Tab-separated table of C-alpha atoms and ligand atoms in Angstrom:
chain	number	residue	atom	x	y	z
A	7	MET	CA	11.789	-91.817	7.983
A	8	ARG	CA	9.716	-92.368	4.877
A	9	VAL	CA	11.064	-90.758	1.716
A	10	THR	CA	9.537	-90.470	-1.718
A	11	ILE	CA	12.067	-89.702	-4.408
A	12	THR	CA	11.348	-89.805	-8.118
A	13	VAL	CA	14.306	-91.703	-9.519
A	14	ASN	CA	14.489	-91.919	-13.319
A	15	ASP	CA	10.769	-91.078	-13.552
A	16	THR	CA	9.801	-93.878	-11.152
A	17	GLU	CA	8.520	-93.058	-7.686
A	18	GLN	CA	10.693	-94.726	-5.061
A	19	ARG	CA	8.928	-94.780	-1.691
A	20	HIS	CA	11.008	-96.319	1.094
A	21	GLU	CA	11.573	-96.308	4.819
A	22	VAL	CA	15.209	-95.309	5.472
A	23	GLU	CA	17.377	-94.214	8.360
A	24	ASP	CA	17.536	-90.403	8.572
A	25	ARG	CA	21.305	-90.566	8.045
A	26	THR	CA	21.108	-92.494	4.769
A	27	LEU	CA	23.232	-90.911	2.058
A	28	LEU	CA	21.640	-90.519	-1.355
A	29	VAL	CA	24.304	-92.713	-2.979
A	30	HIS	CA	23.473	-95.574	-0.612
A	31	PHE	CA	19.754	-95.055	-1.153
A	32	LEU	CA	20.274	-95.347	-4.912
A	33	ARG	CA	22.616	-98.341	-4.817
A	34	GLU	CA	21.269	-100.353	-1.924
A	35	THR	CA	17.640	-99.387	-1.486
A	36	CYS	CA	16.775	-98.903	-5.161
A	37	GLY	CA	19.313	-101.421	-6.498
A	38	LEU	CA	20.635	-98.902	-9.015
A	39	THR	CA	24.334	-99.710	-8.926
A	40	GLY	CA	25.289	-97.600	-11.941
A	41	THR	CA	26.165	-94.788	-9.542
A	42	ASN	CA	29.626	-95.548	-8.138
A	43	THR	CA	31.223	-94.569	-4.850
A	44	GLY	CA	34.858	-93.630	-5.280
A	45	CYS	CA	36.420	-91.369	-2.676
A	46	ASP	CA	33.387	-90.955	-0.421
A	47	THR	CA	34.798	-87.488	0.419
A	48	THR	CA	33.148	-85.197	-2.182
A	49	SER	CA	36.316	-85.139	-4.289
A	50	CYS	CA	36.151	-87.613	-7.183
A	51	GLY	CA	32.692	-87.101	-8.680
A	52	ALA	CA	32.117	-90.831	-9.366
A	53	CYS	CA	28.841	-90.593	-7.428
A	54	THR	CA	27.509	-87.646	-9.471
A	55	VAL	CA	23.770	-87.774	-10.245
A	56	LEU	CA	21.275	-85.111	-11.298
A	57	LEU	CA	19.098	-83.668	-8.533
A	58	ASP	CA	16.259	-81.679	-10.114
A	59	GLY	CA	18.353	-81.640	-13.279
A	60	GLU	CA	21.584	-80.360	-11.723
A	61	SER	CA	24.765	-82.310	-10.988
A	62	VAL	CA	25.427	-83.150	-7.325
A	63	LYS	CA	27.749	-85.566	-5.546
A	64	SER	CA	25.367	-88.084	-4.050
A	65	CYS	CA	27.860	-89.117	-1.334
A	66	THR	CA	27.318	-85.663	0.186
A	67	VAL	CA	23.538	-85.389	-0.035
A	68	LEU	CA	21.145	-87.109	2.357
A	69	ALA	CA	18.322	-89.174	0.913
A	70	ALA	CA	16.167	-87.080	3.257
A	71	GLN	CA	17.262	-83.912	1.452
A	72	ALA	CA	16.103	-85.433	-1.852
A	73	ASP	CA	12.691	-86.337	-0.426
A	74	GLY	CA	10.075	-84.943	-2.805
A	75	HIS	CA	12.632	-84.255	-5.530
A	76	ASP	CA	13.717	-85.766	-8.863
A	77	VAL	CA	16.904	-87.739	-9.285
A	78	THR	CA	18.406	-88.963	-12.552
A	79	THR	CA	21.079	-91.660	-12.529
A	80	ILE	CA	23.010	-93.164	-15.434
A	81	GLU	CA	20.312	-95.845	-15.717
A	82	GLY	CA	17.741	-93.151	-16.494
A	83	LEU	CA	19.549	-91.324	-19.270
A	84	SER	CA	18.826	-93.572	-22.220
A	85	THR	CA	15.278	-94.205	-23.410
A	86	ASP	CA	14.036	-97.236	-25.362
A	87	GLU	CA	17.527	-98.634	-25.844
A	88	ARG	CA	18.641	-95.368	-27.430
A	89	LEU	CA	21.711	-93.924	-25.793
A	90	HIS	CA	21.682	-90.328	-24.636
A	91	PRO	CA	23.776	-88.130	-26.999
A	92	VAL	CA	26.425	-87.709	-24.308
A	93	GLN	CA	26.630	-91.478	-23.796
A	94	ARG	CA	26.876	-91.977	-27.557
A	95	ALA	CA	29.688	-89.423	-27.796
A	96	PHE	CA	31.609	-91.123	-24.966
A	97	GLN	CA	31.318	-94.384	-26.905
A	98	GLU	CA	32.323	-92.869	-30.256
A	99	CYS	CA	35.242	-90.834	-28.914
A	100	HIS	CA	36.558	-93.538	-26.572
A	101	GLY	CA	35.845	-91.313	-23.572
A	102	LEU	CA	36.320	-94.208	-21.178
A	103	GLN	CA	38.703	-97.002	-20.367
A	104	CYS	CA	37.851	-98.898	-17.161
A	105	GLY	CA	34.541	-97.045	-16.945
A	106	PHE	CA	34.537	-96.429	-13.211
A	107	CYS	CA	34.332	-92.648	-13.464
A	108	THR	CA	32.051	-92.745	-16.505
A	109	PRO	CA	28.556	-92.565	-14.969
A	110	GLY	CA	29.628	-89.517	-12.951
A	111	MET	CA	31.458	-87.985	-15.926
A	112	VAL	CA	28.429	-88.431	-18.174
A	113	LEU	CA	25.989	-86.897	-15.681
A	114	ALA	CA	28.341	-84.002	-14.896
A	115	SER	CA	28.605	-83.451	-18.675
A	116	VAL	CA	24.826	-83.523	-19.145
A	117	SER	CA	24.463	-80.876	-16.422
A	118	LEU	CA	27.291	-78.825	-17.938
A	119	LEU	CA	25.732	-78.879	-21.423
A	120	GLN	CA	22.357	-77.925	-20.016
A	121	GLU	CA	23.872	-74.823	-18.461
A	122	ASN	CA	26.186	-74.086	-21.381
A	123	PRO	CA	25.135	-75.870	-24.615
A	124	SER	CA	28.193	-74.753	-26.622
A	125	PRO	CA	31.148	-74.749	-24.249
A	126	THR	CA	34.725	-74.060	-25.310
A	127	GLU	CA	37.353	-76.689	-24.544
A	128	ARG	CA	38.463	-74.593	-21.552
A	129	GLU	CA	34.878	-74.455	-20.265
A	130	VAL	CA	34.549	-78.237	-20.585
A	131	ARG	CA	37.739	-78.747	-18.584
A	132	ASP	CA	36.589	-76.300	-15.900
A	133	GLY	CA	33.094	-77.785	-15.900
A	134	LEU	CA	34.435	-81.285	-15.224
A	135	GLU	CA	36.790	-80.075	-12.510
A	136	GLY	CA	34.920	-82.093	-9.903
A	137	ASN	CA	35.337	-85.442	-11.682
A	138	LEU	CA	38.521	-87.497	-11.562
A	139	CYS	CA	39.522	-90.177	-14.050
A	140	ARG	CA	42.498	-92.407	-13.387
A	141	CYS	CA	42.632	-93.870	-16.909
A	142	THR	CA	42.017	-91.604	-19.846
A	143	GLY	CA	44.149	-88.526	-19.353
A	144	TYR	CA	40.899	-86.579	-19.933
A	145	GLN	CA	41.628	-85.775	-23.601
A	146	ASN	CA	39.008	-88.163	-24.968
A	147	ILE	CA	36.517	-87.186	-22.285
A	148	VAL	CA	36.816	-83.553	-23.313
A	149	ASP	CA	36.485	-84.583	-27.002
A	150	SER	CA	33.354	-86.578	-26.106
A	151	VAL	CA	31.686	-83.597	-24.450
A	152	LEU	CA	32.591	-81.269	-27.317
A	153	THR	CA	31.268	-83.825	-29.821
A	154	ALA	CA	28.010	-84.228	-27.891
A	155	SER	CA	27.642	-80.456	-27.770
A	156	ARG	CA	28.111	-80.137	-31.551
A	157	GLU	CA	25.662	-82.945	-32.233
A	158	GLU	CA	23.063	-81.492	-29.893
A	159	THR	CA	23.317	-77.944	-31.230
A	160	ALA	CA	23.240	-79.227	-34.852
A	161	ARG	CA	19.865	-80.856	-34.275
B	283	MET	CA	31.698	-93.250	5.703
B	284	ILE	CA	28.333	-92.848	7.310
B	285	PRO	CA	27.393	-90.155	9.821
B	286	ALA	CA	26.389	-91.104	13.365
B	287	ALA	CA	22.623	-91.452	13.766
B	288	PHE	CA	20.602	-88.244	14.018
B	289	THR	CA	17.056	-87.053	13.512
B	290	TYR	CA	16.321	-85.101	10.351
B	291	HIS	CA	13.772	-82.318	10.357
B	292	ARG	CA	12.849	-80.142	7.401
B	293	ALA	CA	12.047	-76.634	8.650
B	294	GLU	CA	8.829	-75.145	7.307
B	295	SER	CA	9.706	-71.557	8.093
B	296	VAL	CA	12.456	-69.481	9.675
B	297	ASP	CA	10.369	-69.402	12.874
B	298	ASP	CA	10.088	-73.195	12.827
B	299	ALA	CA	13.887	-73.469	12.488
B	300	LEU	CA	14.469	-70.927	15.278
B	301	ARG	CA	12.062	-72.798	17.565
B	302	LEU	CA	13.818	-76.129	16.993
B	303	LEU	CA	17.248	-74.596	17.564
B	304	ALA	CA	15.994	-73.022	20.804
B	305	GLU	CA	14.438	-76.279	22.003
B	306	HIS	CA	17.422	-78.486	21.245
B	307	GLY	CA	20.348	-76.146	21.979
B	308	ASP	CA	23.773	-77.574	21.214
B	309	ASP	CA	22.315	-80.897	20.068
B	310	ALA	CA	20.814	-79.296	16.964
B	311	LYS	CA	22.521	-77.989	13.835
B	312	LEU	CA	21.228	-76.142	10.821
B	313	LEU	CA	21.736	-77.901	7.521
B	314	ALA	CA	21.998	-75.661	4.467
B	315	GLY	CA	23.934	-76.954	1.432
B	316	GLY	CA	25.570	-79.536	3.682
B	317	HIS	CA	28.891	-79.271	1.872
B	318	SER	CA	30.849	-78.405	4.980
B	319	LEU	CA	28.647	-80.056	7.591
B	320	LEU	CA	28.019	-83.471	5.982
B	321	PRO	CA	31.729	-84.161	5.304
B	322	LEU	CA	32.420	-83.345	8.976
B	323	MET	CA	29.578	-85.614	10.072
B	324	LYS	CA	30.851	-88.450	7.879
B	325	LEU	CA	34.208	-88.144	9.646
B	326	ARG	CA	32.272	-87.942	12.940
B	327	LEU	CA	33.971	-84.665	13.738
B	328	ALA	CA	30.434	-83.320	14.105
B	329	VAL	CA	27.744	-85.470	15.754
B	330	PRO	CA	24.557	-83.417	16.016
B	331	GLU	CA	21.459	-85.210	17.287
B	332	LEU	CA	19.074	-83.108	15.244
B	333	LEU	CA	19.577	-81.664	11.780
B	334	VAL	CA	17.283	-78.785	10.912
B	335	ASP	CA	17.247	-78.626	7.120
B	336	VAL	CA	16.543	-75.108	5.910
B	337	THR	CA	17.130	-75.649	2.182
B	338	ALA	CA	13.397	-75.692	1.456
B	339	LEU	CA	13.046	-72.115	2.772
B	340	ARG	CA	13.108	-70.501	-0.641
B	341	GLU	CA	12.279	-67.117	0.938
B	342	LEU	CA	15.942	-67.056	2.015
B	343	ALA	CA	17.230	-67.555	-1.550
B	344	PHE	CA	17.201	-64.237	-3.402
B	345	VAL	CA	19.421	-61.565	-4.891
B	346	GLU	CA	17.676	-58.170	-4.770
B	347	ASP	CA	18.572	-54.664	-5.841
B	348	ALA	CA	18.144	-52.349	-2.836
B	349	GLY	CA	19.436	-49.014	-4.142
B	350	PRO	CA	22.998	-48.480	-2.908
B	351	GLU	CA	23.314	-52.128	-1.877
B	352	VAL	CA	22.347	-55.631	-2.927
B	353	ARG	CA	20.455	-57.856	-0.486
B	354	ILE	CA	21.306	-61.540	-0.768
B	355	GLY	CA	19.407	-64.308	0.999
B	356	ALA	CA	21.585	-66.594	3.124
B	357	LEU	CA	20.418	-69.683	1.246
B	358	THR	CA	21.521	-68.376	-2.145
B	359	ARG	CA	23.750	-71.070	-3.614
B	360	HIS	CA	27.254	-70.400	-4.936
B	361	HIS	CA	25.961	-71.372	-8.403
B	362	ASP	CA	23.268	-68.691	-8.244
B	363	LEU	CA	25.692	-66.036	-6.980
B	364	ALA	CA	28.040	-66.851	-9.853
B	365	ASN	CA	25.219	-66.644	-12.416
B	366	SER	CA	23.347	-63.604	-11.106
B	367	ALA	CA	23.167	-60.834	-13.717
B	368	LEU	CA	22.544	-58.298	-10.945
B	369	LEU	CA	25.664	-59.358	-9.035
B	370	ALA	CA	27.743	-59.447	-12.224
B	371	ARG	CA	26.828	-55.776	-12.649
B	372	ALA	CA	26.704	-54.521	-9.076
B	373	VAL	CA	28.999	-56.789	-7.016
B	374	PRO	CA	31.213	-58.547	-9.586
B	375	LEU	CA	33.828	-59.567	-6.975
B	376	LEU	CA	31.294	-61.726	-5.150
B	377	ALA	CA	29.905	-63.296	-8.349
B	378	HIS	CA	33.398	-64.065	-9.613
B	379	ALA	CA	34.689	-65.510	-6.319
B	380	ALA	CA	31.582	-67.708	-5.920
B	381	GLY	CA	32.323	-69.177	-9.352
B	382	THR	CA	35.782	-70.292	-8.188
B	383	ILE	CA	34.516	-72.344	-5.220
B	384	GLY	CA	35.089	-76.097	-5.440
B	385	ASP	CA	33.488	-77.488	-8.589
B	386	PRO	CA	30.055	-77.236	-10.258
B	387	GLN	CA	28.587	-79.976	-8.039
B	388	VAL	CA	29.732	-78.170	-4.871
B	389	ARG	CA	28.377	-74.874	-6.211
B	390	HIS	CA	24.988	-76.474	-6.907
B	391	ARG	CA	24.621	-77.190	-3.171
B	392	GLY	CA	26.764	-74.821	-1.073
B	393	THR	CA	25.228	-71.559	0.138
B	394	LEU	CA	26.475	-68.083	1.025
B	395	GLY	CA	25.111	-68.297	4.589
B	396	GLY	CA	26.600	-71.751	5.157
B	397	SER	CA	29.986	-70.617	3.956
B	398	LEU	CA	30.011	-67.560	6.247
B	399	ALA	CA	28.580	-69.415	9.278
B	400	HIS	CA	31.155	-72.182	8.905
B	401	GLY	CA	33.812	-69.487	9.457
B	402	ASP	CA	36.687	-71.251	7.709
B	403	ALA	CA	39.610	-68.871	7.118
B	404	ALA	CA	40.525	-70.953	4.052
B	405	ALA	CA	37.132	-70.301	2.435
B	406	ASP	CA	36.696	-67.635	-0.216
B	407	LEU	CA	33.452	-65.830	0.571
B	408	PRO	CA	34.351	-64.811	4.148
B	409	ALA	CA	37.302	-62.758	2.827
B	410	VAL	CA	35.151	-61.420	-0.009
B	411	VAL	CA	32.392	-60.078	2.266
B	412	LEU	CA	35.124	-58.625	4.491
B	413	ALA	CA	36.669	-56.758	1.547
B	414	LEU	CA	33.224	-55.533	0.503
B	415	ASP	CA	32.257	-54.231	3.979
B	416	ALA	CA	29.088	-56.325	3.858
B	417	VAL	CA	26.630	-56.554	6.749
B	418	LEU	CA	25.216	-59.888	7.923
B	419	VAL	CA	21.651	-59.988	9.165
B	420	LEU	CA	21.190	-62.495	12.004
B	421	ARG	CA	17.858	-63.619	13.387
B	422	GLY	CA	17.543	-65.245	16.770
B	423	PRO	CA	15.029	-65.851	19.533
B	424	ASP	CA	15.315	-62.184	20.584
B	425	GLY	CA	14.893	-60.640	17.157
B	426	THR	CA	17.154	-59.428	14.387
B	427	ARG	CA	20.561	-57.776	14.515
B	428	ASP	CA	23.030	-56.480	11.944
B	429	VAL	CA	26.668	-57.508	12.259
B	430	PRO	CA	29.327	-55.965	10.007
B	431	ALA	CA	31.556	-58.583	8.382
B	432	ALA	CA	34.514	-56.998	10.190
B	433	GLU	CA	32.983	-58.106	13.518
B	434	PHE	CA	31.592	-61.457	12.414
B	435	PHE	CA	34.719	-63.631	12.127
B	436	VAL	CA	36.000	-64.048	15.669
B	437	ASP	CA	38.542	-66.880	15.718
B	438	PHE	CA	39.373	-70.288	14.225
B	439	PHE	CA	35.960	-71.572	12.966
B	440	GLU	CA	34.330	-69.186	15.426
B	441	THR	CA	31.879	-66.447	14.454
B	442	ALA	CA	29.676	-63.899	16.185
B	443	LEU	CA	26.651	-66.202	15.735
B	444	GLU	CA	25.035	-66.849	19.118
B	445	PRO	CA	23.454	-70.238	19.831
B	446	GLY	CA	20.067	-70.384	18.168
B	447	GLU	CA	20.803	-67.639	15.627
B	448	ILE	CA	20.431	-67.903	11.862
B	449	ILE	CA	22.003	-65.759	9.156
B	450	THR	CA	19.037	-64.670	7.061
B	451	GLU	CA	20.657	-62.294	4.609
B	452	VAL	CA	23.777	-60.428	3.661
B	453	ARG	CA	23.695	-56.803	2.531
B	454	VAL	CA	26.509	-55.826	0.224
B	455	PRO	CA	27.264	-52.259	-0.898
B	456	LYS	CA	27.420	-51.989	-4.689
B	457	GLN	CA	30.973	-51.828	-5.959
B	458	THR	CA	32.103	-48.614	-7.570
B	459	ALA	CA	35.875	-49.157	-7.817
B	460	GLY	CA	38.166	-51.716	-9.473
B	461	TRP	CA	38.440	-55.177	-7.993
B	462	ASP	CA	40.277	-58.471	-8.380
B	463	PHE	CA	40.336	-61.924	-6.837
B	464	GLN	CA	43.438	-64.129	-6.687
B	465	LYS	CA	43.247	-67.711	-5.506
B	466	PHE	CA	46.366	-69.869	-5.430
B	467	THR	CA	45.554	-73.589	-5.367
B	468	ARG	CA	47.703	-76.689	-5.760
B	469	ARG	CA	45.124	-78.789	-7.625
B	470	ALA	CA	41.702	-78.350	-9.178
B	471	ILE	CA	38.884	-77.948	-6.597
B	472	ASP	CA	41.318	-77.324	-3.723
B	473	TRP	CA	40.787	-74.569	-1.204
B	474	ALA	CA	43.159	-71.607	-1.562
B	475	VAL	CA	46.678	-71.960	-0.141
B	476	VAL	CA	46.366	-68.179	-0.037
B	477	GLY	CA	43.742	-65.947	-1.615
B	478	VAL	CA	43.323	-62.206	-2.024
B	479	ALA	CA	40.208	-60.120	-2.581
B	480	VAL	CA	40.635	-56.490	-3.608
B	481	ALA	CA	37.722	-54.061	-3.822
B	482	GLY	CA	38.916	-50.492	-4.411
B	483	ASP	CA	41.320	-49.744	-1.558
B	484	ALA	CA	40.118	-52.660	0.586
B	485	VAL	CA	42.320	-55.753	0.615
B	486	ALA	CA	41.298	-59.024	2.327
B	487	LEU	CA	43.260	-62.240	2.725
B	488	VAL	CA	42.150	-65.881	2.574
B	489	ASN	CA	44.014	-68.409	4.740
B	490	MET	CA	46.554	-66.069	6.335
B	491	GLY	CA	45.446	-66.611	9.936
B	492	ALA	CA	42.688	-67.993	12.133
B	493	THR	CA	40.089	-65.802	10.433
B	494	PRO	CA	39.830	-64.007	7.115
B	495	LEU	CA	41.825	-60.794	7.511
B	496	ARG	CA	41.980	-57.283	6.138
B	497	ALA	CA	45.528	-56.480	5.051
B	498	THR	CA	45.491	-53.261	7.062
B	499	ALA	CA	49.188	-52.482	6.537
B	500	VAL	CA	48.638	-52.580	2.757
B	501	GLU	CA	45.536	-50.422	3.056
B	502	THR	CA	47.412	-47.859	5.197
B	503	ALA	CA	50.267	-47.745	2.686
B	504	LEU	CA	47.805	-47.229	-0.180
B	505	ALA	CA	46.058	-44.451	1.711
B	506	ALA	CA	49.447	-42.756	2.201
B	507	GLY	CA	49.962	-42.855	-1.563
B	508	ALA	CA	52.534	-45.671	-1.745
B	509	PRO	CA	53.038	-47.278	-5.186
B	510	LEU	CA	51.156	-50.580	-5.527
B	511	ALA	CA	54.258	-52.784	-5.471
B	512	GLU	CA	55.497	-51.084	-2.331
B	513	ALA	CA	52.133	-51.365	-0.573
B	514	ALA	CA	51.961	-55.074	-1.520
B	515	GLU	CA	55.237	-55.700	0.323
B	516	ARG	CA	53.261	-55.167	3.550
B	517	ALA	CA	50.766	-57.953	2.723
B	518	ALA	CA	51.956	-60.380	5.402
B	519	ASP	CA	52.328	-57.786	8.187
B	520	GLY	CA	50.259	-58.757	11.200
B	521	THR	CA	49.225	-62.156	9.777
B	522	SER	CA	49.745	-65.585	11.352
B	523	PRO	CA	49.466	-68.129	8.538
B	524	ALA	CA	49.480	-71.853	9.276
B	525	ASP	CA	52.797	-73.666	8.956
B	526	GLU	CA	52.072	-76.942	7.195
B	527	PRO	CA	54.126	-79.503	5.260
B	528	ALA	CA	52.295	-78.597	2.045
B	529	ALA	CA	52.767	-74.863	2.577
B	530	SER	CA	55.054	-73.325	5.168
B	531	ALA	CA	54.197	-70.040	6.869
B	532	ASP	CA	57.079	-68.371	5.007
B	533	TYR	CA	55.788	-69.635	1.691
B	534	ARG	CA	52.336	-68.311	2.499
B	535	ARG	CA	53.735	-64.908	3.450
B	536	HIS	CA	55.594	-64.817	0.123
B	537	LEU	CA	52.427	-65.823	-1.753
B	538	ALA	CA	50.440	-63.122	0.022
B	539	ARG	CA	52.882	-60.433	-1.130
B	540	VAL	CA	52.894	-61.676	-4.728
B	541	LEU	CA	49.133	-62.173	-4.939
B	542	VAL	CA	48.328	-58.815	-3.335
B	543	ARG	CA	50.580	-57.069	-5.869
B	544	ARG	CA	48.893	-58.919	-8.744
B	545	ALA	CA	45.433	-58.219	-7.393
B	546	LEU	CA	46.157	-54.523	-6.855
B	547	GLU	CA	47.626	-54.171	-10.349
B	548	ASN	CA	44.725	-56.030	-12.002
B	549	SER	CA	42.170	-54.017	-10.051
B	550	ARG	CA	43.645	-50.810	-11.433
B	551	ALA	CA	44.319	-52.004	-14.964
C	666	FAD	C1	34.947	-80.710	-2.431
C	666	FAD	C2	34.662	-79.381	-1.806
C	666	FAD	C3	35.393	-78.284	-2.217
C	666	FAD	C4	35.164	-77.036	-1.660
C	666	FAD	N1	35.913	-75.982	-2.084
C	666	FAD	C5	35.716	-74.780	-1.536
C	666	FAD	C6	36.479	-73.647	-1.969
C	666	FAD	O1	37.314	-73.737	-2.884
C	666	FAD	N2	36.243	-72.459	-1.379
C	666	FAD	C7	35.309	-72.302	-0.396
C	666	FAD	O2	35.128	-71.202	0.078
C	666	FAD	N3	34.574	-73.341	0.033
C	666	FAD	C8	34.763	-74.567	-0.512
C	666	FAD	N4	34.001	-75.617	-0.075
C	666	FAD	C9	33.014	-75.405	0.992
C	666	FAD	C10	31.670	-75.039	0.397
C	666	FAD	O3	31.698	-73.722	-0.106
C	666	FAD	C11	30.536	-75.184	1.423
C	666	FAD	O4	29.374	-75.333	0.680
C	666	FAD	C12	30.325	-74.018	2.362
C	666	FAD	O5	31.479	-73.730	3.094
C	666	FAD	C13	29.236	-74.339	3.369
C	666	FAD	O6	27.987	-73.999	2.861
C	666	FAD	P1	26.774	-74.985	2.988
C	666	FAD	O7	25.578	-74.234	2.541
C	666	FAD	O8	27.096	-76.233	2.300
C	666	FAD	O9	26.679	-75.146	4.584
C	666	FAD	P2	26.438	-76.422	5.533
C	666	FAD	O10	27.481	-77.431	5.323
C	666	FAD	O11	25.020	-76.843	5.437
C	666	FAD	O12	26.627	-75.709	6.941
C	666	FAD	C14	27.904	-75.273	7.376
C	666	FAD	C15	27.776	-74.703	8.797
C	666	FAD	O13	27.044	-73.495	8.806
C	666	FAD	C16	25.845	-73.601	9.578
C	666	FAD	N5	24.849	-72.855	8.807
C	666	FAD	C17	24.461	-73.094	7.520
C	666	FAD	N6	23.614	-72.152	7.109
C	666	FAD	C18	23.444	-71.288	8.139
C	666	FAD	C19	22.696	-70.065	8.319
C	666	FAD	N7	21.951	-69.556	7.330
C	666	FAD	N8	22.778	-69.448	9.512
C	666	FAD	C20	23.533	-69.949	10.513
C	666	FAD	N9	24.267	-71.069	10.407
C	666	FAD	C21	24.230	-71.729	9.227
C	666	FAD	C22	25.595	-75.080	9.720
C	666	FAD	O14	24.901	-75.368	10.904
C	666	FAD	C23	27.002	-75.633	9.752
C	666	FAD	O15	27.563	-75.492	11.023
C	666	FAD	C24	34.180	-76.879	-0.642
C	666	FAD	C25	33.440	-77.974	-0.225
C	666	FAD	C26	33.668	-79.220	-0.794
C	666	FAD	C27	32.862	-80.376	-0.307
C	667	FES	S1	32.307	-90.748	-4.092
C	667	FES	FE1	31.222	-88.907	-4.019
C	667	FES	S2	32.672	-87.530	-4.780
C	667	FES	FE2	33.838	-89.358	-4.692
C	668	FES	S1	37.842	-94.573	-17.280
C	668	FES	FE1	38.838	-95.487	-15.611
C	668	FES	S2	38.633	-93.966	-14.108
C	668	FES	FE2	37.937	-92.967	-15.847
């Protein structure tokens, strides 16, 4: 089938198999490999992207379901070489080590802060429940999100 | 993991979806949030030939005040149940339980109707609608019928849905009494090992048998005036929980008694 998905403000019009998963569409059809596949079973959150502004696990969404909708991947967050505040906070607070979970963590955090701009530490931990990190122990990730929230609300 | 090949069709209306289901019979499946169906398809435990996507049918996504009850469209997502001001006021048990499902990403996709139709005894909302004495509205080729939650869950992943039928809405009486929801999980985002929903004197159990169950022995004891702790001792009566390496049947029966006591006490605090 033919799908038209606006990915990072660019219209992506492609012929795909009906069974194509959104994560494969993004990585293989669009060549946007910033979105990682980890578990492939809706558990780890590495494949998290924004669908119409909300976090979803793209290994469990069909490209067909996103037809006509907006998708934001990690590649689309920064504009004109300026990092998104959440990306900047991850850098400043050392919110990553190997970086594999980071695109998903950042997008889940962006969605979380959109819904709750000033979360408590508990709310950050609950809000990132769907994202696993094998490296950081989460402490610096939580600090990153809290820092981004303070910077955003201070502006 | 990639699902077996199928044809995708986006339904334009409920009638369009009903027509496709009627035409294609067992080869067709409705796709709502896809957060139970797509994982099964990726494992090839489900291999439908036609997927009828109903997510675009926004007329089935609503939460409406209808006097003594709240009407909820089947396509209302867990996220929207959890964030509904009307539900927080009128049916807080449902709003709260929806907010404990999976993680935010799962709640952005999964729907009330999908969760009930899937009929998983380990899922939260089936037990919640059972405790709340909700009524499911089903539409099929021959019209519409109302099915009380108590008659909807038939057996292991089996519901009263007939082939070709769609859940269109769920009608939930407004809560007037105390409530609580207990969900015991081993890790973040896991399904409940055992869960308990209490609404007034109604007590329902998650994952204590092939279907969600009402803890009738507890309810009878409460009606006879038994103290809460004593009534809670009856929580596992008449249940048949799964016996698994991660949680034996005995362990689940113990959890049920503890969680029912906690839920009853919290609901009356
Ligand atoms: C990682 C993860 C964690 C989860 N954790 C939990 C949890 O803690 N608790 C919990 O309760 N659930 C949990 N779930 C399941 C989740 O709630 C699902 O979203 C839900 O069970 C199915 O809803 P859906 O809209 O995604 O349905 P789908 O997957 O689209 O459909 C499920 C089934 O219902 C049928 N169907 C869908 N809508 C209708 C309708 N309106 N009428 C008739 N049939 C219909 C479909 O044909 C299919 O057979 C989890 C899922 C995942 C992936
Ligand atoms: S790859 Fe999608 S959740 Fe792990
Ligand atoms: S930084 Fe390595 S998995 Fe999170």
